[in-house]
Short mmCIF file of C-alpha atoms (C1' of nucleotides) in Angstrom, two decimals:
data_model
loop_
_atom_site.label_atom_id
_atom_site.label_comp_id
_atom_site.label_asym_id
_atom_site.label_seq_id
_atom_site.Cartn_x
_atom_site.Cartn_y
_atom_site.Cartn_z
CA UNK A 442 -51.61 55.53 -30.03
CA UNK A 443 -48.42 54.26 -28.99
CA UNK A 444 -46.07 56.77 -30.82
CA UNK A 445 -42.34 54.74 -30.75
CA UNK A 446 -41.12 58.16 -33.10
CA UNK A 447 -42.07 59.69 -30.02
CA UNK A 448 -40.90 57.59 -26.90
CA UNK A 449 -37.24 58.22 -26.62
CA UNK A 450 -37.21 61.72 -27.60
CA UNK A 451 -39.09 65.49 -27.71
CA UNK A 452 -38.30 65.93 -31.53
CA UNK A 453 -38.62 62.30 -32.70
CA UNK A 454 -35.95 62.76 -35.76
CA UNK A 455 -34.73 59.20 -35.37
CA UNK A 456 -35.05 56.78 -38.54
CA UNK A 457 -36.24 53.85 -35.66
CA UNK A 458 -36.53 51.81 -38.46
CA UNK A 459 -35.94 48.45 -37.29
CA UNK A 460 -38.81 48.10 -34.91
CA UNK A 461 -40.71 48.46 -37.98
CA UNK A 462 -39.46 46.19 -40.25
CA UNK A 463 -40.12 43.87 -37.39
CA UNK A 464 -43.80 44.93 -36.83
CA UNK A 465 -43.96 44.54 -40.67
CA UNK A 466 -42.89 41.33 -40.88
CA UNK A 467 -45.37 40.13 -38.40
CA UNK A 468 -48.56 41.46 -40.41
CA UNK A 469 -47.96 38.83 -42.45
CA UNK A 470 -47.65 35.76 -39.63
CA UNK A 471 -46.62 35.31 -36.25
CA UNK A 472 -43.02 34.54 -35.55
CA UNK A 473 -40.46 33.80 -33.50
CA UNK A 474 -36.93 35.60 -32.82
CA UNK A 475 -35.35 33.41 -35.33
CA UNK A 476 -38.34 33.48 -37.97
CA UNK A 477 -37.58 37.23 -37.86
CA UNK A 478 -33.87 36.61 -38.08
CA UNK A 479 -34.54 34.18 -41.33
CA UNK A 480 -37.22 36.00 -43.02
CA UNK A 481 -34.74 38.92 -42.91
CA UNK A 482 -31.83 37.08 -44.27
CA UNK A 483 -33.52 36.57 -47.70
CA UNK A 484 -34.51 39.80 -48.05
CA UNK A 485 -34.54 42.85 -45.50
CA UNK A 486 -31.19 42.53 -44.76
CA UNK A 487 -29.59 43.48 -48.03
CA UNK A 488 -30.89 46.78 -47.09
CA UNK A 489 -31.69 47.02 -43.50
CA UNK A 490 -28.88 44.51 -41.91
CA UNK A 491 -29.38 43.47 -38.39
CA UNK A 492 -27.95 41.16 -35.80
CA UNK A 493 -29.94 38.01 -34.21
CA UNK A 494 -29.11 39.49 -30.36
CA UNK A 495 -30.53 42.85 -31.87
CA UNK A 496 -33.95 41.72 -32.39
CA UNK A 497 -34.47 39.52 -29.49
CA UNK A 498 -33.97 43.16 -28.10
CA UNK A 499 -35.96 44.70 -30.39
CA UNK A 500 -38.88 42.44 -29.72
CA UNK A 501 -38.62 42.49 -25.87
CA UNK A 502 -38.96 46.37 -26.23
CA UNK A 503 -41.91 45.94 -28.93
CA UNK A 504 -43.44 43.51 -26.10
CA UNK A 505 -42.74 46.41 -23.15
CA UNK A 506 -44.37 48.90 -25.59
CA UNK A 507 -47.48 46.95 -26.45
CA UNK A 508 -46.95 46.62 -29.52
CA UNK A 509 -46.81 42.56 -29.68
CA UNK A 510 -47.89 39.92 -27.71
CA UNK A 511 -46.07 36.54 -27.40
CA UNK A 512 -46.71 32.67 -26.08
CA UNK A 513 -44.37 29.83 -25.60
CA UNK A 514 -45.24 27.11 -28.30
CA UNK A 515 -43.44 23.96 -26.84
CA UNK A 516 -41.38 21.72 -29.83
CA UNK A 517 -40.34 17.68 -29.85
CA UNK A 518 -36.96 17.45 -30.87
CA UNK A 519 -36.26 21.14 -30.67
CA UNK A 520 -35.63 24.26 -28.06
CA UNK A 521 -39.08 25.97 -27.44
CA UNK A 522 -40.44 29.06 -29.68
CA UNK A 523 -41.40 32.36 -28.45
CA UNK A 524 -43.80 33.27 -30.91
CA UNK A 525 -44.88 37.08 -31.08
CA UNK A 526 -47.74 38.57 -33.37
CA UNK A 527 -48.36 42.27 -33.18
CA UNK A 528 -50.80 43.88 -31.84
CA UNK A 529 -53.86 46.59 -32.80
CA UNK A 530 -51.58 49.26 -31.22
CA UNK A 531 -48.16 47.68 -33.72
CA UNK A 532 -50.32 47.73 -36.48
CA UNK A 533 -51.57 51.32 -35.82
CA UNK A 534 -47.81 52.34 -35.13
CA UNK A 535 -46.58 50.69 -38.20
CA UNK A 536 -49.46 52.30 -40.44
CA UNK A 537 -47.98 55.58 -38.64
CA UNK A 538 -44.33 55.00 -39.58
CA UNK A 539 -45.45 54.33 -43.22
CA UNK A 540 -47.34 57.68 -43.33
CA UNK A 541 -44.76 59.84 -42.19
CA UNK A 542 -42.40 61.87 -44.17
CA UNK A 543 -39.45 59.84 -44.55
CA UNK A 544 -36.21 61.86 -42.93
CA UNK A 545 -34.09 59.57 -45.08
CA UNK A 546 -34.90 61.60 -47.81
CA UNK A 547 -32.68 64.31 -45.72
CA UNK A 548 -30.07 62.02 -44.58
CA UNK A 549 -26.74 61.32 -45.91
CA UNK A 550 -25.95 58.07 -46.49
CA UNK A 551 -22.62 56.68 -45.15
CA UNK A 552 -20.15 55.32 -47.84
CA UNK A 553 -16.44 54.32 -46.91
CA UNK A 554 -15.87 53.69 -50.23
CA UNK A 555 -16.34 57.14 -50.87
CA UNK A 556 -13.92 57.84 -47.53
CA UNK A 557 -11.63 55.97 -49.22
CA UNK A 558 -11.38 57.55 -52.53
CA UNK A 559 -11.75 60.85 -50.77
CA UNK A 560 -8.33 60.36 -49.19
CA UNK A 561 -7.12 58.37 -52.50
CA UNK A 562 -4.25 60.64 -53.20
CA UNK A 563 -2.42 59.33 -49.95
CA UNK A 564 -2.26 55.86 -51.63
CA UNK A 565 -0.67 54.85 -54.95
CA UNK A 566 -3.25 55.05 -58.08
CA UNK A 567 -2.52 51.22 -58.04
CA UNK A 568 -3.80 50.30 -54.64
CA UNK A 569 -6.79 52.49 -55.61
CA UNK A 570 -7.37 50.52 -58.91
CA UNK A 571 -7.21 47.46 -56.70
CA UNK A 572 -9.54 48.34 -55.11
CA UNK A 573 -11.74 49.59 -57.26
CA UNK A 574 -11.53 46.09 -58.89
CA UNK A 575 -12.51 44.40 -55.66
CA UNK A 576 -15.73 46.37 -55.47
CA UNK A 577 -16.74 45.23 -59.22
CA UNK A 578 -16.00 41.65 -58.32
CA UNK A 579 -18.64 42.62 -55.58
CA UNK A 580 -21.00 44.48 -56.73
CA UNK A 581 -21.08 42.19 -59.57
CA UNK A 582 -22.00 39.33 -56.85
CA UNK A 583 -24.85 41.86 -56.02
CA UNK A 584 -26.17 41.69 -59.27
CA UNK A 585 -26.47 38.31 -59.16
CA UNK A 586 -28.03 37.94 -55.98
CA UNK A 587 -30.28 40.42 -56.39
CA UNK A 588 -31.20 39.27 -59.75
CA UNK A 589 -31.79 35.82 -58.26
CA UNK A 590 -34.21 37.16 -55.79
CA UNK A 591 -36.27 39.18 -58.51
CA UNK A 592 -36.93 36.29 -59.68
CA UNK A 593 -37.83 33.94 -56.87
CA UNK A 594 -40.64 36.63 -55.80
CA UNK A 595 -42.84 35.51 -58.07
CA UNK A 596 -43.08 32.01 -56.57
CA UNK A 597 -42.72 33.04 -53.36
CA UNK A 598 -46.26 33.02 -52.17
CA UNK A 599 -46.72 36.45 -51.11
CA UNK A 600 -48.99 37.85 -54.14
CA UNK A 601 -49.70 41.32 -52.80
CA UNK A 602 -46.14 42.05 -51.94
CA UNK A 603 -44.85 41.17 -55.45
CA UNK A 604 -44.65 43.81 -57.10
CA UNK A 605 -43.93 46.40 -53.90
CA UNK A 606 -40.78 43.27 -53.33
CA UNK A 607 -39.25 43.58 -56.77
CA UNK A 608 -39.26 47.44 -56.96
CA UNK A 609 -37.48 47.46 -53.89
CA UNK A 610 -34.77 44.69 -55.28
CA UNK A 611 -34.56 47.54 -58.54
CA UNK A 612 -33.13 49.72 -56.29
CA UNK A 613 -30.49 48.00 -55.03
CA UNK A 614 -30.17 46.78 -58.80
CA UNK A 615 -29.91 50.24 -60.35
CA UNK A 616 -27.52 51.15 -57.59
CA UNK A 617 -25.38 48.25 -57.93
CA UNK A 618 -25.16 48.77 -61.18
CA UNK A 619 -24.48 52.76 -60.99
CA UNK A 620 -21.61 51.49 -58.72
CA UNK A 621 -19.89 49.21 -61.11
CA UNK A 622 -20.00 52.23 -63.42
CA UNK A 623 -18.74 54.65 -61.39
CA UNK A 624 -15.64 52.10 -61.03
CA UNK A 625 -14.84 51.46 -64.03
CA UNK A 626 -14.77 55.58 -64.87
CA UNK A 627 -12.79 55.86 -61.81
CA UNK A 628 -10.27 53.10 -62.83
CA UNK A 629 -9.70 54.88 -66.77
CA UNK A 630 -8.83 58.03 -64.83
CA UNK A 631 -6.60 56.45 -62.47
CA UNK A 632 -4.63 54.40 -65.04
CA UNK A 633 -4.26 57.80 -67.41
CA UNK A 634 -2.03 59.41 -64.07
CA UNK A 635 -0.12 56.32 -62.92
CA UNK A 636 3.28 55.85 -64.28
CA UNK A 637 4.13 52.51 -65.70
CA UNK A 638 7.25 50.99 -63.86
CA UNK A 639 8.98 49.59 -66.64
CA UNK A 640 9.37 51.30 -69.64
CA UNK B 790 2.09 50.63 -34.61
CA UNK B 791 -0.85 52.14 -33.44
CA UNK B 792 -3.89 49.59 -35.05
CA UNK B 793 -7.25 51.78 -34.43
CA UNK B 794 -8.99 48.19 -36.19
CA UNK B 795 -7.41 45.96 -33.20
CA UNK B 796 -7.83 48.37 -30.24
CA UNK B 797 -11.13 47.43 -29.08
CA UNK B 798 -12.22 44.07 -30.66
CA UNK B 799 -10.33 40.81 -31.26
CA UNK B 800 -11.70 40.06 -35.27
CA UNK B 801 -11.27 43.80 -36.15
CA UNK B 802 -14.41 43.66 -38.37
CA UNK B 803 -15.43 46.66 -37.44
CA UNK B 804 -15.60 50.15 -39.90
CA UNK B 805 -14.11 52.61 -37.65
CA UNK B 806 -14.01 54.84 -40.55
CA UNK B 807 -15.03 58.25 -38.37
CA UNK B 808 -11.47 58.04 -36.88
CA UNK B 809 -10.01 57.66 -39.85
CA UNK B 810 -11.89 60.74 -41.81
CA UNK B 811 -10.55 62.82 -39.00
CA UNK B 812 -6.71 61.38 -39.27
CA UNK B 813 -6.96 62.23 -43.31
CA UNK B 814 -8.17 65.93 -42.64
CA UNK B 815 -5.52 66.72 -40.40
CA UNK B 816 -2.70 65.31 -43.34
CA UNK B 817 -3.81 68.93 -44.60
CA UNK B 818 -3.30 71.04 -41.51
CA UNK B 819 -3.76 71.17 -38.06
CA UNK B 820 -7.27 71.93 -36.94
CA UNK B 821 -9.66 72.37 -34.18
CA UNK B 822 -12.76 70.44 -33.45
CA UNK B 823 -14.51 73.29 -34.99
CA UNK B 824 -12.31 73.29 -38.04
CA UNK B 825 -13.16 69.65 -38.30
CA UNK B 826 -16.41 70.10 -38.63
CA UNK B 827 -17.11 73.15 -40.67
CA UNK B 828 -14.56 70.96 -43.12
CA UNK B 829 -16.83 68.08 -42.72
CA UNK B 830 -19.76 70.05 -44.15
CA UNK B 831 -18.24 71.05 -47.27
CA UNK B 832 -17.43 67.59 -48.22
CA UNK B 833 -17.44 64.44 -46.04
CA UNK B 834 -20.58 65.07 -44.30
CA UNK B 835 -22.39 64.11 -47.83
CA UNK B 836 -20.55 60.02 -47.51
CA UNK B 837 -19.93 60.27 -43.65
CA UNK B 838 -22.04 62.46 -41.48
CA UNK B 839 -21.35 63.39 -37.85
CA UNK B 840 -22.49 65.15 -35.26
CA UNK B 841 -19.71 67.99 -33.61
CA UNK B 842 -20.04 66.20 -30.19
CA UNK B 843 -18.76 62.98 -31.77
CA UNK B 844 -15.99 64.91 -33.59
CA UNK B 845 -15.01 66.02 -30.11
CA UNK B 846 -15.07 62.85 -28.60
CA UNK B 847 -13.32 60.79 -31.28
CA UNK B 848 -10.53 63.75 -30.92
CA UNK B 849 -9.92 62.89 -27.51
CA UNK B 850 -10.02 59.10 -27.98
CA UNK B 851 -7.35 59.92 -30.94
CA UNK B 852 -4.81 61.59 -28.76
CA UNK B 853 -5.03 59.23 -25.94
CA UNK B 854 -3.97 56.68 -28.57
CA UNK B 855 -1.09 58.97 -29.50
CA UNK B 856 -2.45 59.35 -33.33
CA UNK B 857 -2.79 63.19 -32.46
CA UNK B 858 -1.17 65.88 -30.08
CA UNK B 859 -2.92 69.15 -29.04
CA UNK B 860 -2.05 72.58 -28.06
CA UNK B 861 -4.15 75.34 -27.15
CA UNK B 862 -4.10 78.51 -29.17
CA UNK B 863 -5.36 81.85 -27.11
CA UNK B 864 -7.27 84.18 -29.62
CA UNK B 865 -8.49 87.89 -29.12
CA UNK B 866 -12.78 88.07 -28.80
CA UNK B 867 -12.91 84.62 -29.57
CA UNK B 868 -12.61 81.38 -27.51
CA UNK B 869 -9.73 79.40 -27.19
CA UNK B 870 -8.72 77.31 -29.88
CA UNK B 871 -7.55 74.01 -29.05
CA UNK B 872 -5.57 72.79 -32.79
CA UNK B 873 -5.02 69.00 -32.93
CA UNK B 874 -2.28 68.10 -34.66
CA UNK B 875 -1.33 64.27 -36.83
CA UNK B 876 1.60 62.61 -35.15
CA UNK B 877 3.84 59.70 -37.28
CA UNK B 878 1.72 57.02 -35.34
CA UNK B 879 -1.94 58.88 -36.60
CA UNK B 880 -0.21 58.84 -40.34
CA UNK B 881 0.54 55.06 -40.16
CA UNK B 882 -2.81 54.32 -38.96
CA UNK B 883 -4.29 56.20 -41.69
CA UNK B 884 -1.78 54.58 -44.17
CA UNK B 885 -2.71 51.30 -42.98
CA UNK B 886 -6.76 51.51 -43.17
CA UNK B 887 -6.30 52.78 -46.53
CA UNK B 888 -4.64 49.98 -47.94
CA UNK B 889 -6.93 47.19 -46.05
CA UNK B 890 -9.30 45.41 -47.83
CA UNK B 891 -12.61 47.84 -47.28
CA UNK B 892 -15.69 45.78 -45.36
CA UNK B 893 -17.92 47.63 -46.70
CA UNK B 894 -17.48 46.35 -50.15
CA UNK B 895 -19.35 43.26 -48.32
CA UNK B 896 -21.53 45.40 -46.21
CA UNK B 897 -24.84 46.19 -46.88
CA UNK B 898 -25.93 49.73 -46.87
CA UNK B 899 -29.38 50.93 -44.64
CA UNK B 900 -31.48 52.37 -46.95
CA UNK B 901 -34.93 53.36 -45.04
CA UNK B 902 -36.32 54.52 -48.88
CA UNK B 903 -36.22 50.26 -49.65
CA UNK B 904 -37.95 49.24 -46.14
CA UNK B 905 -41.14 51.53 -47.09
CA UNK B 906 -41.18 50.53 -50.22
CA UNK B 907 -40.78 46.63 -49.55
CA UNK B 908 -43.92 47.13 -46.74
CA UNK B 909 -45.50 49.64 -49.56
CA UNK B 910 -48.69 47.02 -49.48
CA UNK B 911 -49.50 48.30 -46.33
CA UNK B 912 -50.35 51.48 -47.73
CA UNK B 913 -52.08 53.43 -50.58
CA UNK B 914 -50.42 53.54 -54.06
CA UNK B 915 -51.03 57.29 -53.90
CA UNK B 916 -48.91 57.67 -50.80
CA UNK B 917 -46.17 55.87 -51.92
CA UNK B 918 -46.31 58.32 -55.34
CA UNK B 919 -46.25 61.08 -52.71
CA UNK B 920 -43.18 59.84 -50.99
CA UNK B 921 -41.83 58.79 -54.09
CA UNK B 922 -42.23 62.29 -55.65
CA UNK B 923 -40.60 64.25 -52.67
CA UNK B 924 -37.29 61.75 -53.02
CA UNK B 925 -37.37 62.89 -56.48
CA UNK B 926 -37.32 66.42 -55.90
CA UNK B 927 -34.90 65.91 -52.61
CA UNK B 928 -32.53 64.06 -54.89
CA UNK B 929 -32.71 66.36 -57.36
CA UNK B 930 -31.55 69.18 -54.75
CA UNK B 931 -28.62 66.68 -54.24
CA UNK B 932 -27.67 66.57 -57.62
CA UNK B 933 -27.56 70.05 -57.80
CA UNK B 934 -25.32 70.69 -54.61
CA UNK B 935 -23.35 68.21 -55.70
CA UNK B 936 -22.90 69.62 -59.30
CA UNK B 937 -21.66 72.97 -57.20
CA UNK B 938 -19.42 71.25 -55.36
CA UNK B 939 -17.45 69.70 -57.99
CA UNK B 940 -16.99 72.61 -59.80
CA UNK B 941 -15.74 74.30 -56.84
CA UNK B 942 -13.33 71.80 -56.34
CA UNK B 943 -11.03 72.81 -58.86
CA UNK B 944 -10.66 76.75 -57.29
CA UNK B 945 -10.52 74.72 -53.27
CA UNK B 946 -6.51 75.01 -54.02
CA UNK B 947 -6.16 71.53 -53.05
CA UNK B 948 -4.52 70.41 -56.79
CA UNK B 949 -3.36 66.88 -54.99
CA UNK B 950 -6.86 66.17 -53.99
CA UNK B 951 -8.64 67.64 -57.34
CA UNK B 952 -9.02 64.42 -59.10
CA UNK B 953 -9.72 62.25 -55.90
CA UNK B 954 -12.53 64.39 -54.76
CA UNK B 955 -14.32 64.50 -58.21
CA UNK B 956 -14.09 60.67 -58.69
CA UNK B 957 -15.94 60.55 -55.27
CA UNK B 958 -18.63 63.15 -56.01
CA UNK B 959 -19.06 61.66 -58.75
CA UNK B 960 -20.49 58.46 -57.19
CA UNK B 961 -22.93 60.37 -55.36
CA UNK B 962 -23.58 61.97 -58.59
CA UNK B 963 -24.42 58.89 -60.04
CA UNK B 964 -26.27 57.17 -57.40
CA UNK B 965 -28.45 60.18 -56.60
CA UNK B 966 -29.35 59.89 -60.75
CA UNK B 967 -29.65 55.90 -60.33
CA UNK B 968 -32.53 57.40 -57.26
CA UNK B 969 -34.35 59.72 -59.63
CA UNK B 970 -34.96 57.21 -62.77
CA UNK B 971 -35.92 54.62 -59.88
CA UNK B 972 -38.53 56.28 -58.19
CA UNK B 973 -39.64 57.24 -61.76
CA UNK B 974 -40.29 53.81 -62.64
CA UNK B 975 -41.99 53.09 -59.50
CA UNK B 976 -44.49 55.91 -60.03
CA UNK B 977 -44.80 54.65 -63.58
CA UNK B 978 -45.65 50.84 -62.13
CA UNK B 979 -47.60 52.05 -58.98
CA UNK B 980 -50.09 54.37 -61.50
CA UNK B 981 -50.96 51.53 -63.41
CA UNK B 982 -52.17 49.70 -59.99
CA UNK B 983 -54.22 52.82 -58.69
CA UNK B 984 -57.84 52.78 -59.42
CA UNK B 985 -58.86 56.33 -60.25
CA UNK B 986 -61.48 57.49 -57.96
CA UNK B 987 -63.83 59.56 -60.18
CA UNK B 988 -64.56 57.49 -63.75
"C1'" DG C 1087 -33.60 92.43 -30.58
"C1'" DA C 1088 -32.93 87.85 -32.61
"C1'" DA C 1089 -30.27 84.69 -34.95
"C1'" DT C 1090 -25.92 83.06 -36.44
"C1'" DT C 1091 -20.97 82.22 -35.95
"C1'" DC C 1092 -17.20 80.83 -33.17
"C1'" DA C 1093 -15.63 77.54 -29.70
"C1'" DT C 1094 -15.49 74.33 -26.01
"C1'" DG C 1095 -17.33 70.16 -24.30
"C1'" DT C 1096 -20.44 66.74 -20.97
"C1'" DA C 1097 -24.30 63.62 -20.11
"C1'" DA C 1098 -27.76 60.67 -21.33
"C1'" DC C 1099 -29.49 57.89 -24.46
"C1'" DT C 1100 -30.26 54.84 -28.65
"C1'" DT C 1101 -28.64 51.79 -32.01
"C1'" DG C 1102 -25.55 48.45 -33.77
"C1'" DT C 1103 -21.82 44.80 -33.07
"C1'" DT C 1104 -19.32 41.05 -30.97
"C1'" DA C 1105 -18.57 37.56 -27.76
"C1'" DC C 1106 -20.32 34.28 -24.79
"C1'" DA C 1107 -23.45 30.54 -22.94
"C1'" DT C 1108 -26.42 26.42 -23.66
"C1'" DG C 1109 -27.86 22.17 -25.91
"C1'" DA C 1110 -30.34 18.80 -28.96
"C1'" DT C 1111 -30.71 17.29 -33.86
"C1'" DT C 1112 -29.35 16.88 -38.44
"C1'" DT C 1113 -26.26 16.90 -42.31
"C1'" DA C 1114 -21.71 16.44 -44.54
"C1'" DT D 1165 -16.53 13.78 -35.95
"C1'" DA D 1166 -17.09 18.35 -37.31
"C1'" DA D 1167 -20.20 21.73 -38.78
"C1'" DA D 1168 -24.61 23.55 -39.49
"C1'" DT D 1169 -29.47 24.26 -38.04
"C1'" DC D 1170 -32.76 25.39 -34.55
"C1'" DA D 1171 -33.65 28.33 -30.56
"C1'" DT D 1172 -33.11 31.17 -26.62
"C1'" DG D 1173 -30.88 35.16 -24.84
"C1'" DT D 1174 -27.19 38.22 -21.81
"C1'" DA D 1175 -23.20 41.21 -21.33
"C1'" DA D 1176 -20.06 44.29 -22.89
"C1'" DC D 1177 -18.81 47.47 -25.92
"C1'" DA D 1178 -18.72 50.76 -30.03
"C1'" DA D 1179 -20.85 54.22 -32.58
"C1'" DG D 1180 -24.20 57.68 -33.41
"C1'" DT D 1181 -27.76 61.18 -31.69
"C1'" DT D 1182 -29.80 64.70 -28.88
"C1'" DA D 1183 -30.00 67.85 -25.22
"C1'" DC D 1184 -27.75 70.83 -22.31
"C1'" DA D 1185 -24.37 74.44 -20.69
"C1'" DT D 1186 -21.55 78.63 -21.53
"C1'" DG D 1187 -20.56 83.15 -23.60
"C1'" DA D 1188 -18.60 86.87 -26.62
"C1'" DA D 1189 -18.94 88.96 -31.29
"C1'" DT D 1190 -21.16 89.67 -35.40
"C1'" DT D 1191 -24.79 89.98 -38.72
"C1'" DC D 1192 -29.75 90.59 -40.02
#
DNA sequence: GAATTCATGTAACTTGTTACATGATTTA
DNA sequence: TAAATCATGTAACAAGTTACATGAATTC
């Protein structure tokens, strides 16, 4: 089996996760570059962002790797496709990835909002609470978006992903949501140490 | 001044928050690369991780920007310490990221837990309870190193940073909860799809 | 006697981001 | 007429990871 956990490195401890969002993604139709790009738009990238130029590489090392195929598919009207569908050997590789022991259980995520609060006492409580409202206004966006999708997964087409779709959009609702918390408690301390200018 | 955010790119979009963690430590004291890192795992390693090579090289980048100055510091049955030191330029920098408008509150966070679970179709219910059950009890672990931590914040002898450093373990705090009663609910949901075996 | 701590880094590599190039068609 | 959509990518760079090299002192 093509092992891409395996290719780059003796240990294989990297998260190589886009590669298989990719190969994912085409188990359920062939696609171009930009299909990819799209498809992810709506949903992948609100938790797995990733640039256009990024997986046009991504799929030219799949391709080197075996682990798609593509053909031209000439268009009236419109540039040519490069269409790619995976392979035995992606599907094989992506039922490996799925089996494995997920390191990001290990992993620390990174958070510069934390940095930020982390250094907070070099900054007026003010700027902080600023701040702090920004990321509400945000996450609050979030909710809405994310809420939005939920909803559109039902008619989306894609029966047997349903339900595996809208537990992953709970996540990033219950962690939203944790986040708008955490803000608010974080602004009700802050205002109890500032000093009010005029008084 | 020194601008970290316009050094390398013309839009300045980018996080650049490593730099940045490593400005705010040496506010406390001066420190080696070593320092930096044994620092790091007490505390900003949970939000930010790096790896001690990187420290070393973002060191060097830092004082060829003239944000830090070095000397070297001979010890007895020990190596060489080489102690970086903040200079006015490395404090305005810092100043100045702290009070821009954070991208992340825009950026979306990788989270590898979502991918598996949005391509969870691919694979048994009962493996994705499996996975799901080890992020419980790795989260769980979290919870509880974090729980130490804050508490040991308050004896650190850091009384300017006490609050600050709470507020921010406490958002891991809550997110690592948010990641326990999710991947409760999924087991919940993905039991009721599993077919027992033996009825 | 083996592993860990202290302490420095370099080199090679992977992954992610930004800018640039091209060009027709459609929508505002 | 300006912007967005469709469609391909390359080049350059930034950021993060892993492996390697060195070596004394301490702890298990």
């Amino acid at each position: 089996m093509v092992c891409l956990t395996n290719f780059s490195t003796t240990k294989g401890t990297l998260a190589l996760s886009l590669p298989h969002a990719i190969l994912g993604l085409l188990t359920y139709k062939p696609m171009s570059g930009y299909d990819v790009k799209t498809f992810f738009e709506k949903s992948i990238e609100h938790f797995w962002p990733a640039q256009l130029s990024q997986i046009y590489r991504e799929l030219g090392t799949l391709e080197k790797r075996g682990c798609v195929n593509s053909h031209v598919e000439p268009q009236e009207g419109r540039p040519d496709k490069k269409v790619y569908n995976i392979t035995e050997e992606g599907r094989e590789e992506l039922l490996h990835w799925l089996h494995e022991s997920p390191k990001s259980l290990l992993a620390y995520a990174r958070d510069e909002t934390c940095l930020r609060m982390f250094f907070g006492s070099r900054v007026e409580p003010g700027e902080m609470i600023f701040q702090l409202k920004l990321l509400i206004r945000e996450k609050q966006k979030t909710l809405q978006i994310l809420g939005d999708i939920y909803e559109s997964v039902k008619h989306a087409g894609y029966p047997t992903e349903e339900l595996y779709w809208q537990l992953t959009i709970r996540k990033g609702l219950l962690i939203a949501a944790a986040e708008v918390q955490w803000a608010h408690e974080c602004i009700a301390e802050l205002e109890d140490i500032r000093r009010p200018r005029h008084e």
